Amino acid sequence: MDRRTLIAAGTVALAGGLPRPAASSDAPAAPASLSIAGLGLPVIDGGRLRNYVFVALRLELGAGKTMEQIKPKEAFFRDALVRAAHRTPFTVPGDWTRLDERALSAALVSASAAISGRGSIRRVQVLSQTPRRRTGIPTPR
């Protein structure tokens, strides 16, 4: 018996003998979600491009949708959000370092109906916003 077979057999034997945690039936299951990171969106003010803000998002899937169904459509979600951000910017007035989370969320939820079906995305959570430039930006009054 060679070393690889011996190690593989030992690993399988150990994994089979480990106790498995009991599944709690009264604990609510967390909704399935898809993470999208590193998406650069423009900040446009006065018709001029002022900054880019890189966002990380978590899309909570609707009832009856699985990760296997939604994951292949991630590029379409990214594209829809970038197009919406250029069409009607998610700019917060007077602040070039943040985006309007409500407008961003609403745009992506409405675009999801055409991408993966109505109700496929229940909620969009903005996890982080990182501006490209932090200097030379007007401060909110």
CSV table of N, CA, C and O in Angstrom, one decimal, residues 42-131:
chain,number,residue,atom,x,y,z
A,42,PRO,N,-20.1,55.2,-10.5
A,42,PRO,CA,-19.7,56.6,-10.6
A,42,PRO,C,-20.4,57.5,-9.6
A,42,PRO,O,-21.6,57.3,-9.3
A,43,VAL,N,-19.8,58.6,-9.3
A,43,VAL,CA,-20.4,59.7,-8.5
A,43,VAL,C,-20.4,60.9,-9.5
A,43,VAL,O,-19.4,61.4,-9.9
A,44,ILE,N,-21.6,61.2,-10.0
A,44,ILE,CA,-21.7,62.3,-11.0
A,44,ILE,C,-22.5,63.5,-10.3
A,44,ILE,O,-23.5,63.3,-9.7
A,45,ASP,N,-21.9,64.7,-10.4
A,45,ASP,CA,-22.5,65.9,-9.8
A,45,ASP,C,-22.3,67.0,-10.8
A,45,ASP,O,-21.2,67.2,-11.3
A,46,GLY,N,-23.4,67.7,-11.1
A,46,GLY,CA,-23.4,68.8,-12.1
A,46,GLY,C,-23.0,68.3,-13.5
A,46,GLY,O,-22.4,69.0,-14.2
A,47,GLY,N,-23.4,67.1,-13.8
A,47,GLY,CA,-23.1,66.6,-15.1
A,47,GLY,C,-21.7,66.1,-15.4
A,47,GLY,O,-21.3,65.8,-16.5
A,48,ARG,N,-20.9,66.1,-14.3
A,48,ARG,CA,-19.4,65.8,-14.4
A,48,ARG,C,-19.1,64.6,-13.5
A,48,ARG,O,-19.7,64.5,-12.4
A,49,LEU,N,-18.3,63.7,-14.0
A,49,LEU,CA,-17.8,62.6,-13.1
A,49,LEU,C,-16.9,63.1,-12.1
A,49,LEU,O,-15.9,63.7,-12.4
A,50,ARG,N,-17.2,62.9,-10.8
A,50,ARG,CA,-16.5,63.5,-9.7
A,50,ARG,C,-15.6,62.4,-9.0
A,50,ARG,O,-14.6,62.7,-8.4
A,51,ASN,N,-16.1,61.2,-8.9
A,51,ASN,CA,-15.5,60.2,-8.1
A,51,ASN,C,-16.0,58.8,-8.5
A,51,ASN,O,-17.0,58.7,-9.2
A,52,TYR,N,-15.4,57.8,-8.0
A,52,TYR,CA,-15.9,56.4,-8.1
A,52,TYR,C,-16.0,55.9,-6.7
A,52,TYR,O,-15.1,56.1,-5.8
A,53,VAL,N,-17.1,55.1,-6.4
A,53,VAL,CA,-17.2,54.5,-5.1
A,53,VAL,C,-17.3,53.0,-5.3
A,53,VAL,O,-18.2,52.5,-6.2
A,54,PHE,N,-16.5,52.2,-4.7
A,54,PHE,CA,-16.5,50.8,-4.8
A,54,PHE,C,-17.4,50.2,-3.7
A,54,PHE,O,-17.2,50.5,-2.6
A,55,VAL,N,-18.3,49.4,-4.1
A,55,VAL,CA,-19.3,48.9,-3.2
A,55,VAL,C,-19.2,47.3,-3.1
A,55,VAL,O,-18.8,46.7,-4.1
A,56,ALA,N,-19.6,46.8,-1.9
A,56,ALA,CA,-19.7,45.4,-1.7
A,56,ALA,C,-21.2,45.2,-1.3
A,56,ALA,O,-21.7,45.9,-0.5
A,57,LEU,N,-21.9,44.2,-2.0
A,57,LEU,CA,-23.3,44.0,-1.8
A,57,LEU,C,-23.6,42.6,-1.4
A,57,LEU,O,-22.8,41.7,-1.8
A,58,ARG,N,-24.7,42.4,-0.7
A,58,ARG,CA,-25.2,41.1,-0.5
A,58,ARG,C,-26.7,41.1,-1.0
A,58,ARG,O,-27.5,41.9,-0.5
A,59,LEU,N,-27.0,40.1,-1.9
A,59,LEU,CA,-28.3,40.0,-2.4
A,59,LEU,C,-29.0,38.8,-1.7
A,59,LEU,O,-28.5,37.7,-1.8
A,60,GLU,N,-30.1,39.1,-1.0
A,60,GLU,CA,-30.8,38.1,-0.4
A,60,GLU,C,-31.8,37.5,-1.4
A,60,GLU,O,-32.6,38.2,-1.9
A,61,LEU,N,-31.8,36.2,-1.6
A,61,LEU,CA,-32.6,35.5,-2.6
A,61,LEU,C,-34.0,35.4,-2.1
A,61,LEU,O,-34.3,35.2,-0.9
A,62,GLY,N,-34.9,35.4,-3.0
A,62,GLY,CA,-36.3,35.3,-2.7
A,62,GLY,C,-36.7,33.8,-2.5
A,62,GLY,O,-35.9,32.9,-2.7
A,63,ALA,N,-37.9,33.6,-2.1
A,63,ALA,CA,-38.4,32.2,-1.9
A,63,ALA,C,-38.3,31.4,-3.2
A,63,ALA,O,-38.7,31.8,-4.2
A,64,GLY,N,-37.9,30.2,-3.0
A,64,GLY,CA,-37.8,29.3,-4.2
A,64,GLY,C,-36.6,29.4,-5.0
A,64,GLY,O,-36.4,28.7,-6.0
A,65,LYS,N,-35.7,30.4,-4.7
A,65,LYS,CA,-34.5,30.5,-5.5
A,65,LYS,C,-33.3,30.0,-4.8
A,65,LYS,O,-33.2,30.1,-3.6
A,66,THR,N,-32.4,29.4,-5.5
A,66,THR,CA,-31.2,28.8,-4.9
A,66,THR,C,-30.0,29.5,-5.5
A,66,THR,O,-30.0,30.1,-6.6
A,67,MET,N,-28.8,29.2,-4.8
A,67,MET,CA,-27.6,29.8,-5.3
A,67,MET,C,-27.2,29.3,-6.7
A,67,MET,O,-26.7,30.0,-7.5
A,68,GLU,N,-27.5,28.0,-7.0
A,68,GLU,CA,-27.2,27.4,-8.3
A,68,GLU,C,-28.0,28.1,-9.4
A,68,GLU,O,-27.5,28.2,-10.5
A,69,GLN,N,-29.1,28.7,-9.1
A,69,GLN,CA,-29.9,29.4,-10.1
A,69,GLN,C,-29.4,30.8,-10.3
A,69,GLN,O,-29.4,31.3,-11.5
A,70,ILE,N,-29.0,31.4,-9.3
A,70,ILE,CA,-28.7,32.9,-9.3
A,70,ILE,C,-27.2,33.2,-9.6
A,70,ILE,O,-26.9,34.1,-10.3
A,71,LYS,N,-26.3,32.3,-9.1
A,71,LYS,CA,-24.8,32.6,-9.3
A,71,LYS,C,-24.4,32.8,-10.7
A,71,LYS,O,-23.6,33.7,-11.0
A,72,PRO,N,-24.9,32.0,-11.7
A,72,PRO,CA,-24.5,32.3,-13.1
A,72,PRO,C,-24.9,33.6,-13.6
A,72,PRO,O,-24.4,34.1,-14.7
A,73,LYS,N,-25.8,34.3,-13.0
A,73,LYS,CA,-26.4,35.6,-13.4
A,73,LYS,C,-25.7,36.8,-12.7
A,73,LYS,O,-26.1,37.9,-12.9
A,74,GLU,N,-24.7,36.5,-12.0
A,74,GLU,CA,-24.0,37.6,-11.3
A,74,GLU,C,-23.5,38.7,-12.2
A,74,GLU,O,-23.6,39.9,-11.9
A,75,ALA,N,-22.9,38.3,-13.3
A,75,ALA,CA,-22.4,39.3,-14.3
A,75,ALA,C,-23.6,40.2,-14.8
A,75,ALA,O,-23.4,41.4,-15.0
A,76,PHE,N,-24.8,39.6,-15.0
A,76,PHE,CA,-25.9,40.4,-15.4
A,76,PHE,C,-26.4,41.4,-14.3
A,76,PHE,O,-26.8,42.5,-14.6
A,77,PHE,N,-26.3,41.0,-13.1
A,77,PHE,CA,-26.6,41.9,-12.0
A,77,PHE,C,-25.6,43.1,-11.9
A,77,PHE,O,-26.0,44.2,-11.8
A,78,ARG,N,-24.3,42.8,-12.1
A,78,ARG,CA,-23.3,43.8,-12.1
A,78,ARG,C,-23.5,44.8,-13.2
A,78,ARG,O,-23.5,46.0,-13.1
A,79,ASP,N,-23.8,44.3,-14.4
A,79,ASP,CA,-24.0,45.1,-15.6
A,79,ASP,C,-25.2,46.0,-15.4
A,79,ASP,O,-25.2,47.2,-15.7
A,80,ALA,N,-26.3,45.4,-14.9
A,80,ALA,CA,-27.5,46.2,-14.7
A,80,ALA,C,-27.3,47.4,-13.7
A,80,ALA,O,-27.8,48.5,-13.9
A,81,LEU,N,-26.5,47.1,-12.7
A,81,LEU,CA,-26.3,48.1,-11.7
A,81,LEU,C,-25.4,49.2,-12.2
A,81,LEU,O,-25.6,50.4,-12.0
A,82,VAL,N,-24.4,48.9,-13.0
A,82,VAL,CA,-23.5,49.9,-13.6
A,82,VAL,C,-24.3,50.7,-14.6
A,82,VAL,O,-24.1,52.0,-14.6
A,83,ARG,N,-25.1,50.1,-15.4
A,83,ARG,CA,-25.9,50.9,-16.3
A,83,ARG,C,-26.9,51.8,-15.6
A,83,ARG,O,-27.0,53.0,-16.0
A,84,ALA,N,-27.5,51.4,-14.6
A,84,ALA,CA,-28.4,52.2,-13.8
A,84,ALA,C,-27.7,53.4,-13.1
A,84,ALA,O,-28.2,54.5,-13.1
A,85,ALA,N,-26.5,53.1,-12.7
A,85,ALA,CA,-25.7,54.2,-12.0
A,85,ALA,C,-25.3,55.3,-13.0
A,85,ALA,O,-25.1,56.4,-12.6
A,86,HIS,N,-25.1,54.9,-14.2
A,86,HIS,CA,-24.7,55.9,-15.2
A,86,HIS,C,-26.0,56.6,-15.7
A,86,HIS,O,-25.9,57.8,-16.1
A,87,ARG,N,-27.1,55.9,-15.8
A,87,ARG,CA,-28.3,56.5,-16.3
A,87,ARG,C,-28.9,57.6,-15.3
A,87,ARG,O,-29.2,58.7,-15.6
A,88,THR,N,-29.0,57.2,-14.0
A,88,THR,CA,-29.5,58.0,-12.9
A,88,THR,C,-28.6,57.8,-11.8
A,88,THR,O,-28.7,56.8,-11.0
A,89,PRO,N,-27.6,58.6,-11.6
A,89,PRO,CA,-26.5,58.4,-10.5
A,89,PRO,C,-27.1,58.3,-9.1
A,89,PRO,O,-28.1,58.9,-8.8
A,90,PHE,N,-26.5,57.5,-8.3
A,90,PHE,CA,-26.9,57.2,-6.9
A,90,PHE,C,-26.2,58.2,-6.0
A,90,PHE,O,-25.9,57.9,-4.9
A,91,THR,N,-25.9,59.4,-6.5
A,91,THR,CA,-25.1,60.4,-5.8
A,91,THR,C,-25.9,61.0,-4.6
A,91,THR,O,-27.1,61.3,-4.7
A,92,VAL,N,-25.2,61.1,-3.5
A,92,VAL,CA,-25.8,61.8,-2.3
A,92,VAL,C,-25.4,63.3,-2.5
A,92,VAL,O,-24.2,63.6,-2.7
A,93,PRO,N,-26.4,64.2,-2.5
A,93,PRO,CA,-26.1,65.6,-2.7
A,93,PRO,C,-25.1,66.2,-1.7
A,93,PRO,O,-25.2,66.0,-0.5
A,94,GLY,N,-24.0,66.8,-2.3
A,94,GLY,CA,-23.0,67.4,-1.4
A,94,GLY,C,-22.0,66.5,-0.9
A,94,GLY,O,-21.1,66.9,-0.2
A,95,ASP,N,-22.0,65.2,-1.2
A,95,ASP,CA,-21.0,64.2,-0.7
A,95,ASP,C,-20.6,63.3,-1.8
A,95,ASP,O,-21.4,62.5,-2.4
A,96,TRP,N,-19.3,63.4,-2.2
A,96,TRP,CA,-18.8,62.6,-3.3
A,96,TRP,C,-18.2,61.3,-2.9
A,96,TRP,O,-17.5,60.6,-3.7
A,97,THR,N,-18.3,61.0,-1.6
A,97,THR,CA,-17.7,59.8,-1.1
A,97,THR,C,-18.7,58.7,-0.8
A,97,THR,O,-18.3,57.6,-0.4
A,98,ARG,N,-20.0,58.9,-0.9
A,98,ARG,CA,-21.0,58.0,-0.6
A,98,ARG,C,-22.1,57.9,-1.7
A,98,ARG,O,-22.2,58.8,-2.5
A,99,LEU,N,-22.8,56.8,-1.8
A,99,LEU,CA,-23.9,56.6,-2.7
A,99,LEU,C,-25.2,56.4,-1.9
A,99,LEU,O,-25.1,55.9,-0.7
A,100,ASP,N,-26.3,56.7,-2.5
A,100,ASP,CA,-27.6,56.5,-1.9
A,100,ASP,C,-28.0,55.0,-1.9
A,100,ASP,O,-28.2,54.5,-2.9
A,101,GLU,N,-27.9,54.4,-0.7
A,101,GLU,CA,-28.1,53.0,-0.6
A,101,GLU,C,-29.6,52.6,-1.0
A,101,GLU,O,-29.8,51.5,-1.6
A,102,ARG,N,-30.5,53.4,-0.6
A,102,ARG,CA,-31.9,53.1,-1.0
A,102,ARG,C,-32.1,53.1,-2.5
A,102,ARG,O,-32.8,52.2,-3.0
A,103,ALA,N,-31.6,54.1,-3.2
A,103,ALA,CA,-31.8,54.1,-4.6
A,103,ALA,C,-31.0,53.0,-5.3
A,103,ALA,O,-31.6,52.4,-6.3
A,104,LEU,N,-29.9,52.7,-4.8
A,104,LEU,CA,-29.1,51.5,-5.4
A,104,LEU,C,-29.8,50.2,-5.2
A,104,LEU,O,-30.0,49.4,-6.1
A,105,SER,N,-30.4,50.0,-4.0
A,105,SER,CA,-31.1,48.8,-3.7
A,105,SER,C,-32.4,48.7,-4.6
A,105,SER,O,-32.6,47.6,-5.1
A,106,ALA,N,-33.1,49.8,-4.7
A,106,ALA,CA,-34.3,49.7,-5.5
A,106,ALA,C,-34.0,49.5,-6.9
A,106,ALA,O,-34.8,48.7,-7.6
A,107,ALA,N,-33.0,50.0,-7.5
A,107,ALA,CA,-32.6,49.8,-8.9
A,107,ALA,C,-32.3,48.4,-9.1
A,107,ALA,O,-32.7,47.8,-10.1
A,108,LEU,N,-31.5,47.8,-8.2
A,108,LEU,CA,-31.1,46.4,-8.4
A,108,LEU,C,-32.3,45.4,-8.2
A,108,LEU,O,-32.4,44.4,-9.0
A,109,VAL,N,-33.1,45.7,-7.3
A,109,VAL,CA,-34.3,44.8,-7.1
A,109,VAL,C,-35.2,44.9,-8.3
A,109,VAL,O,-35.7,43.8,-8.8
A,110,SER,N,-35.4,46.1,-8.9
A,110,SER,CA,-36.3,46.2,-10.1
A,110,SER,C,-35.6,45.5,-11.3
A,110,SER,O,-36.3,44.9,-12.1
A,111,ALA,N,-34.3,45.6,-11.4
A,111,ALA,CA,-33.6,45.0,-12.5
A,111,ALA,C,-33.6,43.5,-12.4
A,111,ALA,O,-33.6,42.8,-13.4
A,112,SER,N,-33.7,43.0,-11.2
A,112,SER,CA,-33.6,41.5,-11.0
A,112,SER,C,-34.9,40.8,-11.6
A,112,SER,O,-34.8,39.7,-11.9
A,113,ALA,N,-36.0,41.6,-11.7
A,113,ALA,CA,-37.2,41.0,-12.3
A,113,ALA,C,-36.9,40.5,-13.7
A,113,ALA,O,-37.4,39.5,-14.2
A,114,ALA,N,-36.2,41.4,-14.5
A,114,ALA,CA,-35.9,41.0,-15.9
A,114,ALA,C,-34.7,40.0,-16.0
A,114,ALA,O,-34.7,39.2,-16.9
A,115,ILE,N,-33.8,40.0,-15.0
A,115,ILE,CA,-32.7,39.1,-15.1
A,115,ILE,C,-33.0,37.7,-14.7
A,115,ILE,O,-32.7,36.8,-15.4
A,116,SER,N,-33.6,37.6,-13.5
A,116,SER,CA,-33.8,36.2,-13.0
A,116,SER,C,-35.3,35.9,-12.5
A,116,SER,O,-35.5,34.9,-11.9
A,117,GLY,N,-36.2,36.8,-12.9
A,117,GLY,CA,-37.6,36.6,-12.5
A,117,GLY,C,-38.1,37.4,-11.4
A,117,GLY,O,-37.3,37.8,-10.5
A,118,ARG,N,-39.3,37.7,-11.4
A,118,ARG,CA,-39.9,38.5,-10.3
A,118,ARG,C,-39.8,37.8,-8.9
A,118,ARG,O,-40.1,36.6,-8.8
A,119,GLY,N,-39.4,38.6,-7.9
A,119,GLY,CA,-39.2,38.0,-6.6
A,119,GLY,C,-38.0,37.2,-6.4
A,119,GLY,O,-37.8,36.6,-5.3
A,120,SER,N,-37.0,37.2,-7.3
A,120,SER,CA,-35.8,36.4,-7.1
A,120,SER,C,-34.9,37.1,-6.1
A,120,SER,O,-34.1,36.4,-5.4
A,121,ILE,N,-34.9,38.4,-6.1
A,121,ILE,CA,-34.0,39.1,-5.1
A,121,ILE,C,-35.0,39.8,-4.1
A,121,ILE,O,-35.8,40.7,-4.5
A,122,ARG,N,-34.9,39.4,-2.9
A,122,ARG,CA,-35.8,40.0,-1.9
A,122,ARG,C,-35.3,41.3,-1.3
A,122,ARG,O,-36.0,42.3,-1.1
A,123,ARG,N,-33.9,41.4,-1.1
A,123,ARG,CA,-33.4,42.6,-0.5
A,123,ARG,C,-31.9,42.7,-0.9
A,123,ARG,O,-31.2,41.7,-1.1
A,124,VAL,N,-31.4,44.0,-1.0
A,124,VAL,CA,-30.0,44.2,-1.3
A,124,VAL,C,-29.5,45.0,-0.1
A,124,VAL,O,-30.0,46.0,0.3
A,125,GLN,N,-28.4,44.4,0.4
A,125,GLN,CA,-27.7,45.1,1.6
A,125,GLN,C,-26.4,45.6,1.1
A,125,GLN,O,-25.6,44.8,0.5
A,126,VAL,N,-26.1,46.8,1.3
A,126,VAL,CA,-24.8,47.4,1.0
A,126,VAL,C,-23.9,47.2,2.2
A,126,VAL,O,-24.1,47.7,3.3
A,127,LEU,N,-22.9,46.3,2.0
A,127,LEU,CA,-21.9,46.0,3.1
A,127,LEU,C,-20.9,47.0,3.3
A,127,LEU,O,-20.5,47.3,4.4
A,128,SER,N,-20.3,47.6,2.2
A,128,SER,CA,-19.3,48.6,2.4
A,128,SER,C,-19.3,49.5,1.1
A,128,SER,O,-19.7,49.1,0.1
A,129,GLN,N,-18.8,50.8,1.4
A,129,GLN,CA,-18.6,51.7,0.3
A,129,GLN,C,-17.2,52.3,0.5
A,129,GLN,O,-16.9,52.9,1.6
A,130,THR,N,-16.4,52.2,-0.5
A,130,THR,CA,-15.0,52.7,-0.4
A,130,THR,C,-14.8,53.7,-1.6
A,130,THR,O,-14.8,53.3,-2.7
A,131,PRO,N,-14.7,55.0,-1.3
A,131,PRO,CA,-14.4,56.0,-2.4
A,131,PRO,C,-13.0,55.9,-2.9
A,131,PRO,O,-12.1,55.6,-2.2
